[in-house]
CSV table of C-alpha atoms in Angstrom, one decimal:
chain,number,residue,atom,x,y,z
B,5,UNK,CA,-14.5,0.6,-26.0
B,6,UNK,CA,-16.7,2.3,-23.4
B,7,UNK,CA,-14.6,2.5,-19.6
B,8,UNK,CA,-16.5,1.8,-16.8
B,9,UNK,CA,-16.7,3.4,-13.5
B,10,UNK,CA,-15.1,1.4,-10.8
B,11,UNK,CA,-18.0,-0.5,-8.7
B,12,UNK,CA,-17.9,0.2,-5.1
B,13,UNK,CA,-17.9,-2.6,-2.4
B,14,UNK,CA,-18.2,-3.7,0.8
B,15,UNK,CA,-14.5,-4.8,1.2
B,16,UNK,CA,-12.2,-2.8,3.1
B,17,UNK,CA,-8.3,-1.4,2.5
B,18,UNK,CA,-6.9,-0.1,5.6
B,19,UNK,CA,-3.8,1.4,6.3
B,20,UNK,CA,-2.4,-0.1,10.0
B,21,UNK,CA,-1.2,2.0,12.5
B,22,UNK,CA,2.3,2.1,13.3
B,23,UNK,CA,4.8,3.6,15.5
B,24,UNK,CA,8.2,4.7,15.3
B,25,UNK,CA,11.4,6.7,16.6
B,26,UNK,CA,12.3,9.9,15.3
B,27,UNK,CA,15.2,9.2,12.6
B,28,UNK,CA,13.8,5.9,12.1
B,29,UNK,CA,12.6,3.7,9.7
B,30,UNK,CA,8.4,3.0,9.6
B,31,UNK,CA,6.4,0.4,7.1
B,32,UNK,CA,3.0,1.3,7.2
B,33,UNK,CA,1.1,-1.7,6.7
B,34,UNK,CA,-1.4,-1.8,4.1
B,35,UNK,CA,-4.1,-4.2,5.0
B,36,UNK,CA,-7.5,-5.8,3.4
B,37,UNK,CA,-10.6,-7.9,4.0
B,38,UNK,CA,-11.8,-8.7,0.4
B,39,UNK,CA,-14.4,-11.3,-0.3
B,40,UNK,CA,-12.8,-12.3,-3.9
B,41,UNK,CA,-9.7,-12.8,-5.6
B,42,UNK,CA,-7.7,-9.7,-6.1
B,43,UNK,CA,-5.0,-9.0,-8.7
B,44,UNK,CA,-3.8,-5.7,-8.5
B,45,UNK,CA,-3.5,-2.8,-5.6
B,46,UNK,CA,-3.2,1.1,-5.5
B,47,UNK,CA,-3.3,3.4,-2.5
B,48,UNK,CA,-3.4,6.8,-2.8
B,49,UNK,CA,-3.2,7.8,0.9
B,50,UNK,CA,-2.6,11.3,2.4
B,51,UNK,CA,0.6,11.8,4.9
B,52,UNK,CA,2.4,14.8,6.6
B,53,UNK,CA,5.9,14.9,4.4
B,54,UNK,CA,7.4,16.8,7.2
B,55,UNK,CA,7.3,14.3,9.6
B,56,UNK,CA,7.8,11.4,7.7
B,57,UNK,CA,9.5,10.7,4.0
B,58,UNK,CA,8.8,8.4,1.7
B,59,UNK,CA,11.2,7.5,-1.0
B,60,UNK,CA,10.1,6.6,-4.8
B,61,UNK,CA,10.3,3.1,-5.7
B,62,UNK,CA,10.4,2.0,-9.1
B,63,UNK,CA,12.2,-1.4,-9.6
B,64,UNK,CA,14.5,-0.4,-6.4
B,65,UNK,CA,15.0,-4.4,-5.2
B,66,UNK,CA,16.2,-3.6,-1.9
B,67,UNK,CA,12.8,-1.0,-0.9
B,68,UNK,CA,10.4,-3.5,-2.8
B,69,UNK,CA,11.6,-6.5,-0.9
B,70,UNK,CA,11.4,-4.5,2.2
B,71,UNK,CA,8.1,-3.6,1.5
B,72,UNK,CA,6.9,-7.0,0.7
B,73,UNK,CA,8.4,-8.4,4.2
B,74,UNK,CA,6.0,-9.4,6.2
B,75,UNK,CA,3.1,-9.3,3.8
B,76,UNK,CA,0.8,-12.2,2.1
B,77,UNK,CA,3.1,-11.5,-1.2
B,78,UNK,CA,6.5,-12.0,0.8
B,79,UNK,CA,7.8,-15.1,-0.7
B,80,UNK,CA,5.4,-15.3,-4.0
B,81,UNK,CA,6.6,-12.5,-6.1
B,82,UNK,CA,9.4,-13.2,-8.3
B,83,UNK,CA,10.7,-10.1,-10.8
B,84,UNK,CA,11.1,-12.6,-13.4
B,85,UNK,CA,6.9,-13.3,-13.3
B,86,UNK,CA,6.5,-9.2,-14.5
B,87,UNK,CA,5.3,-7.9,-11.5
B,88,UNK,CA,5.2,-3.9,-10.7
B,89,UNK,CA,5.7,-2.0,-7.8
B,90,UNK,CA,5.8,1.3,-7.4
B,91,UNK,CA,5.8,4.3,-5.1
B,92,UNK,CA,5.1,8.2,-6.1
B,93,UNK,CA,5.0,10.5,-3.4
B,94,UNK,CA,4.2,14.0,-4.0
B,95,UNK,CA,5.1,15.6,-0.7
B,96,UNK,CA,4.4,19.7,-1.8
B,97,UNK,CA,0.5,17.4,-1.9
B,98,UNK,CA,1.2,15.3,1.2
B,99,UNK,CA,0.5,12.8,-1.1
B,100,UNK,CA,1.9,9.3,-1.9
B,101,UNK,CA,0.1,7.3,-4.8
B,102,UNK,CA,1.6,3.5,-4.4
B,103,UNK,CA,0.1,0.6,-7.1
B,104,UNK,CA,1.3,-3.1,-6.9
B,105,UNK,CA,0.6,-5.9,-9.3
B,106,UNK,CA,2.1,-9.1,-8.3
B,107,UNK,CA,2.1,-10.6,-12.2
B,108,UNK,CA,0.9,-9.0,-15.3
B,109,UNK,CA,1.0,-12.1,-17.1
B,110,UNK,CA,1.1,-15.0,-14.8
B,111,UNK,CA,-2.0,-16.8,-12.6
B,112,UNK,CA,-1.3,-17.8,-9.2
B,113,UNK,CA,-0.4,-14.7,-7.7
B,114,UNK,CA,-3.7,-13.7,-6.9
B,115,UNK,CA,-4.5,-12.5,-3.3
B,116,UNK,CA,-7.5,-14.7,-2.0
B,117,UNK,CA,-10.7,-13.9,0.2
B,118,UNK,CA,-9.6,-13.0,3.3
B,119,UNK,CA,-10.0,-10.5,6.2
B,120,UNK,CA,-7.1,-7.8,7.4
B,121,UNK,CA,-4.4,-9.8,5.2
B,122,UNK,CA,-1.0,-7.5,5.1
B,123,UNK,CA,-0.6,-6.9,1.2
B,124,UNK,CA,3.0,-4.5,1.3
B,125,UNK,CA,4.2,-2.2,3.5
B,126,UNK,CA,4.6,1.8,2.8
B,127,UNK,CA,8.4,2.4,4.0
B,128,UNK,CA,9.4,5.8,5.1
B,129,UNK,CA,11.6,7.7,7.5
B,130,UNK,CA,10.7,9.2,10.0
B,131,UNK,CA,11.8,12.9,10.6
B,132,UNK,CA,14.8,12.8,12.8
B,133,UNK,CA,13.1,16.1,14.9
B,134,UNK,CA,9.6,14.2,15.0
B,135,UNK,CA,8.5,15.5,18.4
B,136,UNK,CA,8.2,12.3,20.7
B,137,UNK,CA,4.3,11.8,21.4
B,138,UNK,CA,3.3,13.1,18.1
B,139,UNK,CA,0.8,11.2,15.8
B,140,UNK,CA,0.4,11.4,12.3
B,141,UNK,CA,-3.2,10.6,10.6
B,142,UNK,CA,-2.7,8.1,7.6
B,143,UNK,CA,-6.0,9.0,5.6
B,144,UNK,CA,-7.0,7.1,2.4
B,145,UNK,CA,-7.5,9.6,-0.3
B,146,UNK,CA,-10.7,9.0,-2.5
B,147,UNK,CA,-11.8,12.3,-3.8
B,148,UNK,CA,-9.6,11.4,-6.4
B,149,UNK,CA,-5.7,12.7,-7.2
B,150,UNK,CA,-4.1,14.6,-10.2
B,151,UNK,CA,-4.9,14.2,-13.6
B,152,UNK,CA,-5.6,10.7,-13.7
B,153,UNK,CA,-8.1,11.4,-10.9
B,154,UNK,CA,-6.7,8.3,-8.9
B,155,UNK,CA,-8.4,6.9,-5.8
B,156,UNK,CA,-8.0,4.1,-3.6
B,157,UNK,CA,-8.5,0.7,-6.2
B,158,UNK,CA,-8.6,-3.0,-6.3
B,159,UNK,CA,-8.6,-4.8,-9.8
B,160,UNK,CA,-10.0,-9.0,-9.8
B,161,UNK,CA,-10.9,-10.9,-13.1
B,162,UNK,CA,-14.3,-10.3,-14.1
B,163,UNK,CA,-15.9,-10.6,-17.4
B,164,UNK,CA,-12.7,-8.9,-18.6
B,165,UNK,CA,-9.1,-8.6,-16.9
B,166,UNK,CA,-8.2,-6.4,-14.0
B,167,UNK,CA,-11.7,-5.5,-13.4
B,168,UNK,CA,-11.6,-2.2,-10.8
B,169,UNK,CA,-13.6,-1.7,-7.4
B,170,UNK,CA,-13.3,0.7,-5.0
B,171,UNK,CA,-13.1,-1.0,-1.5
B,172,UNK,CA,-14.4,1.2,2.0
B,173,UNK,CA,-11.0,3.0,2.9
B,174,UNK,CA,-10.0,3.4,6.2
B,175,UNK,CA,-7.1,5.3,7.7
B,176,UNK,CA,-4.4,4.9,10.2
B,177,UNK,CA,-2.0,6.5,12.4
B,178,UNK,CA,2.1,6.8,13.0
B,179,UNK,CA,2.4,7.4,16.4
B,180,UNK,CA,6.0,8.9,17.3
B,181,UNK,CA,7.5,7.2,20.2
B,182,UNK,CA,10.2,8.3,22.1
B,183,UNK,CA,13.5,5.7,22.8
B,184,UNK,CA,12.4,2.1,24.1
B,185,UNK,CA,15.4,0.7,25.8
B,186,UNK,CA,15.0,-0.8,28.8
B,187,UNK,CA,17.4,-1.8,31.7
B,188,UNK,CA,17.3,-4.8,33.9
């Protein structure tokens, strides 16, 4: 078996901006236009771990269902289908590698064409000094990461299963707000 390079293409992953108090919660949305049927996700995306932490997930219900909220996969992935979800940050990198396949061995849980569809959310907290004002750039990571050299990937059924391509990457930014209550 010879691998193959991942083919690059004209879709685009982007991470959404977001904004959030200091000591709060954030989901960075991870978005994408993709002109065919995608299968599997992974996001290796470059963050600032002193303003904002983001907690490993593997097979934590509570973070993957919050992560989903909100997203094209909300109500379509069930644990008993094999699906995997799970978040790796490396913060001494600034890095946090995040890969999401809905089913391993089930059809229907494909993500179809579309543009700017939410696929999950990134969930982090937000440093409870954050200074208010503050912004935080969000940048995809494709020069590849570690060992395994990962980069930003899509998979879709091709001649074989989970086929890879590397979609056009573009970043996003947490903006740090200060408190939003309002009087009347």
């Amino acid at each position: 078996y010879d691998g193959v390079a991942p083919e690059e293409t004209d879709d685009v992953l982007r991470i959404g901006d977001v904004s959030g108090l200091p000591g709060e919660k954030a989901k960075i949305p991870i978005l994408i236009s993709n002109s065919i049927e995608l299968e599997a996700f992974q996001v290796v995306l470059a963050y600032d771990p002193a303003v904002i932490t983001i907690p490993k997930v593997l097979g934590e219900a509570e973070l993957f269902a919050e992560s989903l909220a909100g997203s094209y996969y909300e109500n379509g992935t069930d644990p008993e289908y094999g699906f995997f979800f799970t978040v790796q940050p490396h913060p001494a990198d600034g890095i946090v590698v995040v890969a999401f396949i809905p089913s391993f061995i089930n059809e229907g849980f494909e993500l179809p064409a579309g543009d700017d569809q939410i696929v999950f959310h990134i969930v982090g907290t937000i440093a409870a000094g954050a200074p208010e004002g503050a912004t935080v750039n969000l940048d995809p990571v494709n020069t590849g990461y570690g060992p395994a050299v990962l980069k930003n990937e899509v998979t879709h059924r091709g001649d074989a299963r989970f086929v890879s391509l590397v979609p056009h990457a573009v970043g996003g930014i947490l903006h740090i707000v200060g408190d939003q209550t309002f009087f009347i």
